[in-house]
CSV table of C-alpha atoms and ligand atoms in Angstrom, one decimal:
chain,number,residue,atom,x,y,z
Y,11,MET,CA,41.0,-145.7,97.3
Y,12,SER,CA,43.0,-146.7,94.1
Y,13,GLU,CA,40.4,-149.8,92.9
Y,14,PRO,CA,42.5,-150.5,89.5
Y,15,LYS,CA,45.9,-150.1,90.7
Y,16,MET,CA,44.7,-152.7,93.9
Y,17,ASP,CA,43.1,-155.4,91.0
Y,18,GLN,CA,46.5,-155.4,89.0
Y,19,ARG,CA,48.4,-156.9,92.1
Y,20,ILE,CA,45.6,-159.5,92.9
Y,21,GLY,CA,47.3,-162.9,92.4
Y,22,GLN,CA,49.9,-161.4,90.2
Y,23,GLY,CA,52.6,-164.2,90.9
Y,24,ARG,CA,51.6,-165.1,94.3
Y,25,GLU,CA,51.5,-168.4,95.7
Y,26,ASN,CA,48.4,-169.7,96.9
Y,27,TRP,CA,47.5,-172.3,99.4
Y,28,ALA,CA,47.1,-175.5,97.4
Y,29,SER,CA,44.1,-176.4,99.1
Y,30,GLN,CA,41.3,-175.2,101.3
Y,31,VAL,CA,42.3,-178.2,104.1
Y,32,GLY,CA,45.9,-176.8,103.5
Y,33,PHE,CA,45.2,-173.4,104.5
Y,34,VAL,CA,42.7,-174.2,107.6
Y,35,LEU,CA,45.2,-176.3,108.9
Y,36,ALA,CA,47.8,-173.8,108.1
Y,37,ALA,CA,46.0,-171.2,109.9
Y,38,ALA,CA,44.8,-173.4,113.0
Y,39,GLY,CA,48.6,-174.2,113.2
Y,40,SER,CA,49.2,-170.8,113.6
Y,41,ALA,CA,46.7,-170.1,116.4
Y,42,ILE,CA,47.4,-173.3,118.4
Y,43,GLY,CA,50.9,-173.0,120.0
Y,44,LEU,CA,52.1,-172.2,123.4
Y,45,GLY,CA,49.2,-170.2,123.6
Y,46,ASN,CA,46.8,-173.1,124.3
Y,47,ILE,CA,49.0,-175.4,125.9
Y,48,TRP,CA,51.3,-173.3,127.6
Y,49,ARG,CA,49.4,-170.1,128.8
Y,50,PHE,CA,45.9,-170.9,128.5
Y,51,PRO,CA,45.9,-173.7,131.7
Y,52,TYR,CA,48.2,-171.7,133.3
Y,53,LEU,CA,46.2,-168.2,133.0
Y,54,THR,CA,42.8,-170.6,134.2
Y,55,GLY,CA,45.0,-171.8,136.7
Y,56,THR,CA,46.2,-168.4,138.1
Y,57,ASN,CA,42.5,-166.4,137.4
Y,58,GLY,CA,40.6,-169.0,139.6
Y,59,GLY,CA,39.2,-171.4,137.0
Y,60,ALA,CA,36.0,-171.8,135.3
Y,61,ALA,CA,35.0,-167.8,135.4
Y,62,PHE,CA,38.2,-167.4,133.5
Y,63,VAL,CA,37.4,-170.1,131.0
Y,64,VAL,CA,33.5,-168.2,130.1
Y,65,ILE,CA,35.0,-164.7,130.0
Y,66,TYR,CA,37.5,-166.0,127.7
Y,67,LEU,CA,35.2,-168.3,125.4
Y,68,ALA,CA,33.0,-164.8,125.1
Y,69,ALA,CA,35.9,-163.1,124.2
Y,70,ILE,CA,36.8,-165.4,121.2
Y,71,ILE,CA,33.2,-165.1,120.2
Y,72,PHE,CA,32.5,-161.4,120.3
Y,73,PHE,CA,36.1,-160.6,119.4
Y,74,GLY,CA,38.1,-163.1,118.2
Y,75,TYR,CA,36.1,-164.4,115.3
Y,76,PRO,CA,34.9,-160.9,114.1
Y,77,ILE,CA,38.5,-159.8,114.0
Y,78,MET,CA,39.4,-163.2,112.4
Y,79,ILE,CA,37.1,-162.5,109.6
Y,80,THR,CA,38.4,-159.3,109.3
Y,81,GLU,CA,42.2,-159.6,109.0
Y,82,MET,CA,41.7,-163.0,106.4
Y,83,THR,CA,39.4,-160.5,104.1
Y,84,ILE,CA,42.0,-157.8,104.5
Y,85,GLY,CA,44.9,-160.5,103.3
Y,86,ARG,CA,42.7,-162.0,100.3
Y,87,LYS,CA,41.8,-158.5,99.0
Y,88,THR,CA,45.1,-157.5,98.8
Y,89,GLN,CA,47.4,-160.5,98.5
Y,90,ARG,CA,49.9,-158.3,100.0
Y,91,ASN,CA,51.8,-158.6,103.5
Y,92,ALA,CA,50.3,-157.0,106.8
Y,93,TYR,CA,52.1,-153.4,105.7
Y,94,GLY,CA,51.4,-153.6,102.2
Y,95,ALA,CA,47.6,-154.8,102.6
Y,96,PHE,CA,47.0,-151.4,104.7
Y,97,ALA,CA,49.5,-149.5,102.2
Y,98,ALA,CA,47.3,-150.9,99.3
Y,99,LEU,CA,43.6,-150.3,100.6
Y,100,SER,CA,44.9,-146.7,101.9
Y,101,PRO,CA,47.2,-145.0,99.7
Y,102,GLY,CA,47.9,-141.4,100.7
Y,103,THR,CA,47.1,-141.9,104.6
Y,104,ASN,CA,49.1,-143.4,107.7
Y,105,TRP,CA,47.2,-146.5,107.8
Y,106,TRP,CA,50.3,-148.2,106.7
Y,107,LEU,CA,51.4,-147.8,110.4
Y,108,VAL,CA,49.3,-150.3,111.5
Y,109,GLY,CA,50.5,-153.0,109.5
Y,110,ALA,CA,54.0,-151.9,110.6
Y,111,LEU,CA,53.1,-152.3,113.9
Y,112,GLY,CA,52.1,-155.7,113.1
Y,113,VAL,CA,55.2,-156.7,111.4
Y,114,LEU,CA,57.3,-155.1,114.3
Y,115,THR,CA,55.1,-157.2,117.1
Y,116,GLY,CA,55.5,-160.4,115.3
Y,117,PHE,CA,59.1,-159.9,115.1
Y,118,VAL,CA,59.1,-159.6,119.2
Y,119,ILE,CA,56.9,-162.2,119.8
Y,120,LEU,CA,58.9,-164.9,117.7
Y,121,SER,CA,62.2,-163.5,119.7
Y,122,TYR,CA,60.7,-164.8,123.0
Y,123,TYR,CA,58.4,-167.2,121.6
Y,124,SER,CA,61.5,-169.3,120.5
Y,125,VAL,CA,63.0,-169.2,123.8
Y,126,VAL,CA,60.1,-170.9,125.2
Y,127,GLY,CA,59.4,-173.1,122.7
Y,128,GLY,CA,63.7,-173.9,123.0
Y,129,TRP,CA,62.3,-175.1,126.8
Y,130,GLY,CA,60.1,-177.0,125.3
Y,131,VAL,CA,62.2,-178.6,123.1
Y,132,ALA,CA,64.7,-179.0,125.9
Y,133,TYR,CA,62.0,-181.2,128.0
Y,134,LEU,CA,61.0,-183.3,125.5
Y,135,PHE,CA,64.7,-184.2,125.1
Y,136,LYS,CA,65.0,-184.8,128.8
Y,137,THR,CA,61.8,-186.7,129.3
Y,138,LEU,CA,62.9,-189.1,126.1
Y,139,VAL,CA,66.0,-190.0,127.6
Y,140,GLY,CA,64.7,-190.3,131.1
Y,141,MET,CA,66.3,-186.9,133.0
Y,142,LEU,CA,63.2,-186.2,135.4
Y,143,PRO,CA,62.5,-189.5,137.1
Y,144,LYS,CA,60.3,-189.6,140.1
Y,145,GLY,CA,61.6,-187.8,143.3
Y,146,THR,CA,63.7,-185.0,141.4
Y,147,ASP,CA,63.5,-181.4,142.5
Y,148,PHE,CA,61.1,-180.3,139.6
Y,149,ALA,CA,61.3,-176.6,140.5
Y,150,GLY,CA,65.1,-176.6,141.0
Y,151,ALA,CA,65.4,-178.7,137.8
Y,152,PHE,CA,63.4,-175.9,135.8
Y,153,VAL,CA,64.8,-172.8,137.4
Y,154,GLY,CA,68.6,-174.5,136.8
Y,155,HIS,CA,67.9,-174.8,133.3
Y,156,ILE,CA,66.2,-171.1,132.7
Y,157,THR,CA,68.9,-169.6,135.0
Y,158,ALA,CA,71.8,-171.2,133.1
Y,159,THR,CA,73.6,-169.5,130.3
Y,160,TRP,CA,74.7,-171.6,127.2
Y,161,GLU,CA,71.9,-174.3,127.4
Y,162,PRO,CA,69.0,-172.5,126.8
Y,163,ILE,CA,70.5,-170.4,124.2
Y,164,PHE,CA,71.4,-173.5,122.5
Y,165,TRP,CA,67.7,-175.0,122.6
Y,166,HIS,CA,66.6,-171.5,121.1
Y,167,ALA,CA,69.2,-171.8,118.3
Y,168,VAL,CA,67.8,-175.3,117.4
Y,169,PHE,CA,64.1,-173.9,117.4
Y,170,MET,CA,64.8,-170.9,115.5
Y,171,GLY,CA,66.6,-172.7,112.7
Y,172,VAL,CA,64.0,-175.2,112.5
Y,173,THR,CA,61.6,-172.1,112.1
Y,174,THR,CA,63.8,-170.5,109.6
Y,175,ALA,CA,64.1,-173.9,107.4
Y,176,ILE,CA,60.1,-174.3,107.1
Y,177,ILE,CA,59.6,-170.9,106.0
Y,178,ALA,CA,63.0,-170.8,104.1
Y,179,ALA,CA,60.8,-173.4,101.9
Y,180,GLY,CA,58.1,-171.6,101.0
Y,181,VAL,CA,54.2,-171.3,101.6
Y,182,VAL,CA,52.8,-174.6,100.0
Y,183,LYS,CA,56.3,-176.7,100.5
Y,184,GLY,CA,57.1,-175.1,104.0
Y,185,ILE,CA,54.2,-174.2,105.6
Y,186,GLN,CA,51.4,-175.8,104.1
Y,187,ARG,CA,53.3,-179.2,104.1
Y,188,TRP,CA,54.6,-179.5,107.4
Y,189,SER,CA,51.3,-178.2,108.8
Y,190,GLU,CA,49.6,-181.1,107.2
Y,191,ILE,CA,52.0,-183.6,108.8
Y,192,LEU,CA,52.3,-182.4,112.3
Y,193,MET,CA,48.1,-181.1,113.0
Y,194,PRO,CA,47.1,-184.6,113.0
Y,195,MET,CA,49.7,-185.6,115.5
Y,196,LEU,CA,49.1,-182.6,117.5
Y,197,ALA,CA,45.3,-183.4,117.7
Y,198,MET,CA,46.2,-187.2,118.6
Y,199,SER,CA,48.6,-186.5,121.4
Y,200,LEU,CA,46.2,-184.1,122.9
Y,201,ILE,CA,43.3,-186.6,122.9
Y,202,ILE,CA,45.3,-189.3,124.6
Y,203,LEU,CA,46.3,-186.8,127.2
Y,204,VAL,CA,42.5,-185.7,127.8
Y,205,LEU,CA,41.7,-189.7,128.1
Y,206,ARG,CA,44.5,-190.3,130.8
Y,207,SER,CA,43.8,-187.1,132.5
Y,208,VAL,CA,40.1,-187.3,133.2
Y,209,THR,CA,40.5,-191.0,134.1
Y,210,LEU,CA,42.8,-190.5,136.6
Y,211,PRO,CA,41.4,-191.4,140.0
Y,212,GLY,CA,40.6,-188.0,141.8
Y,213,ALA,CA,40.1,-186.0,138.7
Y,214,MET,CA,36.9,-184.8,139.5
Y,215,ALA,CA,38.1,-181.9,141.6
Y,216,GLY,CA,40.2,-180.3,138.5
Y,217,ILE,CA,36.9,-180.8,136.4
Y,218,SER,CA,34.6,-178.9,138.6
Y,219,PHE,CA,37.3,-176.0,139.1
Y,220,TYR,CA,37.6,-176.2,135.3
Y,221,LEU,CA,33.8,-176.4,134.6
Y,222,LYS,CA,31.9,-174.7,137.3
Y,223,PRO,CA,32.3,-170.6,137.5
Y,224,ASP,CA,32.9,-168.6,140.5
Y,225,PHE,CA,32.4,-165.0,139.4
Y,226,SER,CA,33.3,-163.3,142.9
Y,227,ASN,CA,36.9,-162.8,142.1
Y,228,VAL,CA,37.0,-161.4,138.6
Y,229,THR,CA,39.0,-158.2,138.3
Y,230,ALA,CA,39.9,-156.0,135.4
Y,231,LYS,CA,43.1,-157.8,135.3
Y,232,THR,CA,41.3,-161.0,134.3
Y,233,VAL,CA,39.2,-159.4,131.8
Y,234,LEU,CA,42.4,-158.2,129.8
Y,235,ASP,CA,44.1,-161.4,130.5
Y,236,ALA,CA,41.1,-163.3,128.6
Y,237,LEU,CA,41.0,-160.8,126.2
Y,238,SER,CA,44.7,-160.7,125.3
Y,239,GLN,CA,44.7,-164.3,125.7
Y,240,ALA,CA,42.0,-164.5,122.9
Y,241,PHE,CA,44.0,-162.3,120.4
Y,242,PHE,CA,47.3,-164.1,121.0
Y,243,SER,CA,45.9,-167.2,121.0
Y,244,LEU,CA,43.9,-166.6,117.5
Y,245,SER,CA,47.1,-165.0,116.3
Y,246,LEU,CA,45.0,-161.8,116.0
Y,247,GLY,CA,46.2,-158.1,116.2
Y,248,MET,CA,49.7,-158.3,114.4
Y,249,GLY,CA,49.0,-159.1,110.4
Y,250,CYS,CA,49.5,-163.0,110.7
Y,251,MET,CA,45.8,-163.6,109.7
Y,252,ILE,CA,46.2,-161.1,106.9
Y,253,THR,CA,49.4,-162.5,105.8
Y,254,TYR,CA,47.9,-165.8,105.6
Y,255,GLY,CA,44.8,-164.9,103.9
Y,256,SER,CA,46.8,-163.3,101.3
Y,257,TYR,CA,47.4,-166.3,100.1
Y,258,VAL,CA,43.9,-167.5,99.5
Y,259,SER,CA,42.4,-167.4,96.3
Y,260,ALA,CA,39.3,-165.6,95.6
Y,261,GLU,CA,37.0,-168.5,94.9
Y,262,GLU,CA,37.5,-170.0,98.4
Y,263,ASP,CA,34.5,-169.5,101.5
Y,264,LEU,CA,36.5,-167.4,103.8
Y,265,THR,CA,34.2,-167.1,106.6
Y,266,LYS,CA,33.9,-171.1,106.7
Y,267,SER,CA,37.6,-171.2,106.8
Y,268,ALA,CA,37.7,-168.7,109.9
Y,269,LEU,CA,35.0,-170.2,111.7
Y,270,TYR,CA,36.6,-173.8,111.4
Y,271,VAL,CA,40.1,-171.7,112.6
Y,272,VAL,CA,38.6,-170.1,115.6
Y,273,SER,CA,36.6,-173.7,116.3
Y,274,MET,CA,39.8,-175.5,116.2
Y,275,ASP,CA,42.0,-173.2,118.0
Y,276,THR,CA,39.2,-173.1,121.1
Y,277,MET,CA,38.5,-176.7,121.4
Y,278,ALA,CA,42.6,-176.9,121.3
Y,279,ALA,CA,42.7,-174.5,124.1
Y,280,LEU,CA,39.8,-176.2,126.2
Y,281,PHE,CA,41.4,-179.9,125.7
Y,282,ALA,CA,44.7,-178.5,127.1
Y,283,GLY,CA,43.0,-177.2,129.9
Y,284,LEU,CA,41.2,-180.9,130.6
Y,285,ALA,CA,44.7,-182.7,129.9
Y,286,ILE,CA,46.5,-180.7,132.5
Y,287,LEU,CA,44.2,-179.5,135.5
Y,288,PRO,CA,42.0,-182.6,136.4
Y,289,ALA,CA,45.7,-184.4,136.4
Y,290,VAL,CA,47.0,-181.7,138.6
Y,291,PHE,CA,44.2,-181.7,140.9
Y,292,ALA,CA,44.1,-186.0,140.9
Y,293,LEU,CA,47.8,-186.1,141.9
Y,294,GLY,CA,47.7,-183.4,144.5
Y,295,PHE,CA,49.4,-180.3,143.0
Y,296,GLU,CA,48.2,-176.7,143.0
Y,297,PRO,CA,46.8,-175.1,139.6
Y,298,GLY,CA,48.0,-171.8,140.6
Y,299,ALA,CA,51.9,-172.0,139.7
Y,300,GLY,CA,51.8,-169.7,137.0
Y,301,ALA,CA,54.1,-169.4,133.7
Y,302,GLY,CA,56.0,-173.2,135.6
Y,303,LEU,CA,52.7,-174.8,135.7
Y,304,THR,CA,53.7,-176.4,132.2
Y,305,PHE,CA,57.6,-176.9,133.4
Y,306,ILE,CA,57.5,-177.5,137.0
Y,307,THR,CA,54.4,-178.9,138.1
Y,308,LEU,CA,53.6,-181.1,134.8
Y,309,PRO,CA,56.7,-183.1,135.3
Y,310,ALA,CA,56.0,-183.5,138.9
Y,311,VAL,CA,52.6,-185.2,137.8
Y,312,PHE,CA,54.0,-187.0,135.2
Y,313,ALA,CA,56.5,-188.8,137.4
Y,314,GLU,CA,53.7,-189.9,139.7
Y,315,MET,CA,51.5,-191.1,137.2
Y,316,PRO,CA,51.2,-194.9,135.9
Y,317,LEU,CA,53.5,-194.9,132.8
Y,318,GLY,CA,53.9,-191.2,133.1
Y,319,GLY,CA,57.4,-191.7,131.4
Y,320,PHE,CA,55.2,-192.2,128.1
Y,321,PHE,CA,52.8,-189.3,128.6
Y,322,GLY,CA,55.4,-186.9,129.4
Y,323,VAL,CA,56.9,-187.6,126.0
Y,324,VAL,CA,53.5,-187.3,124.6
Y,325,PHE,CA,53.0,-184.0,126.2
Y,326,PHE,CA,56.2,-182.7,125.7
Y,327,PHE,CA,56.0,-183.7,121.9
Y,328,LEU,CA,52.4,-181.8,122.0
Y,329,LEU,CA,54.2,-178.5,123.0
Y,330,CYS,CA,57.2,-178.7,120.6
Y,331,ILE,CA,54.8,-179.2,117.4
Y,332,ALA,CA,52.3,-176.6,118.5
Y,333,ALA,CA,55.1,-173.9,119.3
Y,334,LEU,CA,56.3,-174.9,115.6
Y,335,THR,CA,53.3,-174.5,113.8
Y,336,SER,CA,53.0,-170.8,115.0
Y,337,ALA,CA,56.3,-169.9,115.0
Y,338,ILE,CA,56.4,-170.1,111.7
Y,339,SER,CA,53.5,-167.8,111.2
Y,340,LEU,CA,55.2,-165.2,113.0
Y,341,LEU,CA,58.5,-165.5,110.8
Y,342,GLU,CA,56.0,-165.8,107.8
Y,343,VAL,CA,54.4,-162.3,108.9
Y,344,VAL,CA,58.0,-160.6,108.6
Y,345,VAL,CA,59.5,-162.5,105.8
Y,346,ALA,CA,56.4,-162.1,103.5
Y,347,TYR,CA,56.9,-158.3,104.0
Y,348,LEU,CA,60.7,-158.2,103.0
Y,349,VAL,CA,59.2,-160.3,100.1
Y,350,ASP,CA,56.4,-157.8,98.8
Y,351,GLU,CA,58.0,-155.0,100.0
Y,352,LYS,CA,61.9,-155.0,99.4
Y,353,GLY,CA,62.1,-157.3,97.0
Y,354,TRP,CA,64.2,-159.8,98.7
Y,355,ASN,CA,64.2,-163.4,98.1
Y,356,ARG,CA,62.5,-165.9,100.3
Y,357,GLN,CA,66.1,-167.9,101.6
Y,358,ARG,CA,67.8,-164.6,102.7
Y,359,ALA,CA,64.7,-163.0,103.9
Y,360,ALA,CA,63.8,-165.8,106.3
Y,361,ILE,CA,67.4,-166.6,107.4
Y,362,LEU,CA,68.1,-163.0,108.0
Y,363,THR,CA,65.5,-162.6,109.7
Y,364,GLY,CA,65.5,-165.7,111.7
Y,365,THR,CA,69.1,-164.9,112.9
Y,366,ALA,CA,67.9,-161.2,114.0
Y,367,CYS,CA,65.2,-162.9,115.6
Y,368,PHE,CA,67.5,-165.4,117.7
Y,369,LEU,CA,69.6,-162.6,118.9
Y,370,PHE,CA,66.7,-160.2,119.6
Y,371,GLY,CA,65.7,-162.9,121.9
Y,372,LEU,CA,68.9,-163.3,123.9
Y,373,PRO,CA,68.3,-161.2,126.6
Y,374,THR,CA,65.4,-163.0,127.1
Y,375,THR,CA,67.0,-166.4,127.7
Y,376,LEU,CA,69.6,-164.7,130.0
Y,377,GLY,CA,66.6,-162.9,132.0
Y,378,TYR,CA,66.8,-165.3,134.6
Y,379,GLY,CA,70.8,-165.9,135.0
Y,380,ALA,CA,73.3,-163.4,133.9
Y,381,LEU,CA,70.4,-160.4,133.3
Y,382,SER,CA,68.2,-161.0,136.1
Y,383,HIS,CA,68.7,-157.5,137.6
Y,384,ILE,CA,66.9,-155.8,134.6
Y,385,THR,CA,63.1,-155.5,135.5
Y,386,PHE,CA,60.5,-153.3,134.1
Y,387,LEU,CA,57.4,-152.7,136.4
Y,388,GLY,CA,58.3,-155.9,138.9
Y,389,MET,CA,58.8,-157.7,135.6
Y,390,ASP,CA,61.7,-159.8,134.1
Y,391,LEU,CA,62.7,-159.5,130.7
Y,392,LEU,CA,60.8,-162.2,128.9
Y,393,ASP,CA,57.3,-161.2,131.1
Y,394,THR,CA,58.2,-157.3,129.7
Y,395,TYR,CA,58.4,-158.8,126.1
Y,396,ASP,CA,55.4,-161.0,126.7
Y,397,TRP,CA,53.6,-157.6,128.4
Y,398,ILE,CA,54.4,-155.2,125.7
Y,399,THR,CA,53.5,-157.4,123.0
Y,400,ASN,CA,50.2,-159.1,124.6
Y,401,SER,CA,48.8,-156.2,126.5
Y,402,ILE,CA,49.5,-153.4,124.7
Y,403,CYS,CA,50.7,-154.4,121.0
Y,404,LEU,CA,47.9,-157.0,120.1
Y,405,PRO,CA,45.2,-155.0,121.7
Y,406,LEU,CA,46.0,-152.2,119.9
Y,407,GLY,CA,46.4,-153.7,116.3
Y,408,ALA,CA,43.2,-155.4,117.0
Y,409,LEU,CA,41.3,-152.1,117.6
Y,410,LEU,CA,43.2,-150.1,115.0
Y,411,THR,CA,42.5,-152.8,112.4
Y,412,ALA,CA,38.8,-153.1,113.7
Y,413,ILE,CA,38.4,-149.0,113.0
Y,414,PHE,CA,39.9,-149.2,109.8
Y,415,ALA,CA,37.5,-152.0,108.4
Y,416,ALA,CA,34.6,-150.3,109.9
Y,417,TYR,CA,35.1,-146.6,109.5
Y,418,TYR,CA,37.8,-146.5,106.6
Y,419,TRP,CA,37.2,-149.2,104.4
Y,420,GLY,CA,34.0,-149.8,105.0
Y,421,THR,CA,31.9,-152.2,106.6
Y,422,LYS,CA,30.1,-153.0,103.2
Y,423,ASN,CA,33.3,-153.3,101.2
Y,424,VAL,CA,34.8,-155.8,104.0
Y,425,ALA,CA,31.6,-158.0,104.0
Y,426,GLU,CA,31.3,-157.9,100.2
Y,427,GLU,CA,35.2,-159.3,99.9
Y,428,ALA,CA,34.4,-161.6,102.5
Y,429,ASN,CA,31.4,-163.2,101.4
Y,430,ARG,CA,33.0,-164.1,97.8
Y,431,GLY,CA,33.0,-167.6,97.5
Y,432,SER,CA,31.1,-168.1,100.8
Y,433,THR,CA,28.5,-170.8,100.6
Y,434,GLY,CA,26.1,-170.1,103.6
Y,435,MET,CA,28.1,-168.5,106.7
Y,436,ALA,CA,28.1,-165.0,105.0
Y,437,VAL,CA,28.9,-161.8,107.1
Y,438,GLY,CA,26.1,-159.7,107.7
Y,439,ALA,CA,24.7,-157.5,110.3
Y,440,TRP,CA,25.6,-159.2,113.4
Y,441,TRP,CA,29.1,-158.8,112.6
Y,442,ALA,CA,28.8,-155.2,111.3
Y,443,PHE,CA,27.4,-154.4,114.7
Y,444,LEU,CA,30.2,-156.0,116.4
Y,445,ILE,CA,33.0,-154.4,114.5
Y,446,ARG,CA,31.5,-150.8,114.5
Y,447,TYR,CA,30.4,-150.6,117.8
Y,448,VAL,CA,31.3,-153.1,120.5
Y,449,VAL,CA,35.2,-154.3,119.4
Y,450,PRO,CA,36.9,-150.9,119.5
Y,451,VAL,CA,35.1,-149.5,122.4
Y,452,ALA,CA,35.5,-152.8,124.5
Y,453,ILE,CA,38.8,-153.1,123.6
Y,454,ALA,CA,39.9,-149.9,124.5
Y,455,ILE,CA,38.4,-149.6,128.3
Y,456,ILE,CA,40.0,-153.3,128.4
Y,457,MET,CA,43.3,-152.3,127.4
Y,458,LEU,CA,43.4,-148.9,129.2
Y,459,SER,CA,42.1,-150.4,132.6
Y,460,GLY,CA,44.5,-153.3,132.8
Y,461,ILE,CA,47.5,-150.8,131.7
Y,462,TYR,CA,46.3,-148.6,134.4
Y,463,GLN,CA,46.5,-152.1,136.8
Y,464,ARG,CA,49.8,-152.9,135.9
Y,465,ILE,CA,51.6,-149.4,136.3
Y,466,ALA,CA,49.5,-148.5,139.6
Y,467,GLY,CA,50.7,-151.9,140.6
V,509,LIG,N1,48.3,-168.1,118.4
V,509,LIG,C1,49.7,-168.5,119.0
V,509,LIG,C2,49.5,-169.3,120.1
V,509,LIG,O1,48.4,-169.0,120.4
V,509,LIG,C3,50.8,-167.3,119.0
V,509,LIG,C4,50.6,-166.5,117.8
V,509,LIG,C5,50.3,-165.3,118.4
V,509,LIG,C6,50.8,-166.9,116.8
V,509,LIG,C7,50.5,-164.3,117.2
V,509,LIG,C8,51.2,-165.5,115.8
V,509,LIG,C9,50.7,-164.5,116.1
V,509,LIG,O2,50.9,-169.6,120.6
């Protein structure tokens, strides 16, 4: 390993987060997103409730936290984008492929993430102007929205445009500034919704579905869903936390920041479930609606609820903020690569990548209408993008990152860098044990069995 070459690079001309709080909020903004507000509650609903929640929490503790520390450490050590970080730590090898896979995965995730984000913005608009009153055919309204041609494309463009503008403004003036403004709003909206949901008459049935586990129906698919959800939700396995970690200064307590980010993300997911599932039960709806839970079941729930118009607006506002602070982190992974490795200026990189991503996402906006005849293993285009990235690329990226840290860079080197600036939460033997033995083996098994189940139908 060429230490001197790398040390020359450290800190050279690279923008740093202006404060630890700024970094934690930005990283939490990346983590807390559609994964928490849209995906986690519906996966809990379709996977039988509390048993899924328990498996998810185990995945966060045993896989998510150790990999979070590893990625942030790789980023801070090298002060480079995902690709450059692997290249700098292992010159003359092919490990850079892991970083390259991450950059590519980020690009693909953002392309469809922005489409769903666009649905969220459209629904915020519709609830604001009162277009979804009581008595609406909510399933019909949602299907009508996503099968249309121009409307979803318009909102996809709006969402990607805002994301691009924030990234073009820079790390501190764009990402950090907007995270500091939006994250407190997100927390407040979520608390308001939880208080409303759990105090509805009849909320108890939803609370016990959510909190009383029944493991009898757990399958390999449940476990893969929980694991890939943990990676997706924590923005792991694709170099995002390497990139955000690369803007952290050497004195900062990285392990503590990682713990804050993981805890905030987990709380947000648990709260989102608590905001949604009790209300769904209380008003007599089904929790297993799948991806439509947010856009079909919930508008119906709000229409039945006293002051539902207000709570509907709060919910979709929350969804939009959460999606936006995550989308910017996805775009940053690609932009940081182009800035570091290709010498592009940030504005140009942001605008060109944002546009390319918008175009690449177009097939998924049309996948329910004009292109609905195209399917892959029984999935529509958006589910296909989602499945390939979340069930294959993220677990694979996380697996290779763990192997890299454990067996190439070495647990001693990782721990030394991770613990620089640490004030107590130091990385030690437990982390090394997890990253060497538990994480790689378990990810490999879960990933292969989940892929097998999908292909075997
Ligand atoms: N963590 C984000 C969410 O939960 C999605 C994301 C994945 C963002 C990977 C960045 C990287 O919605």
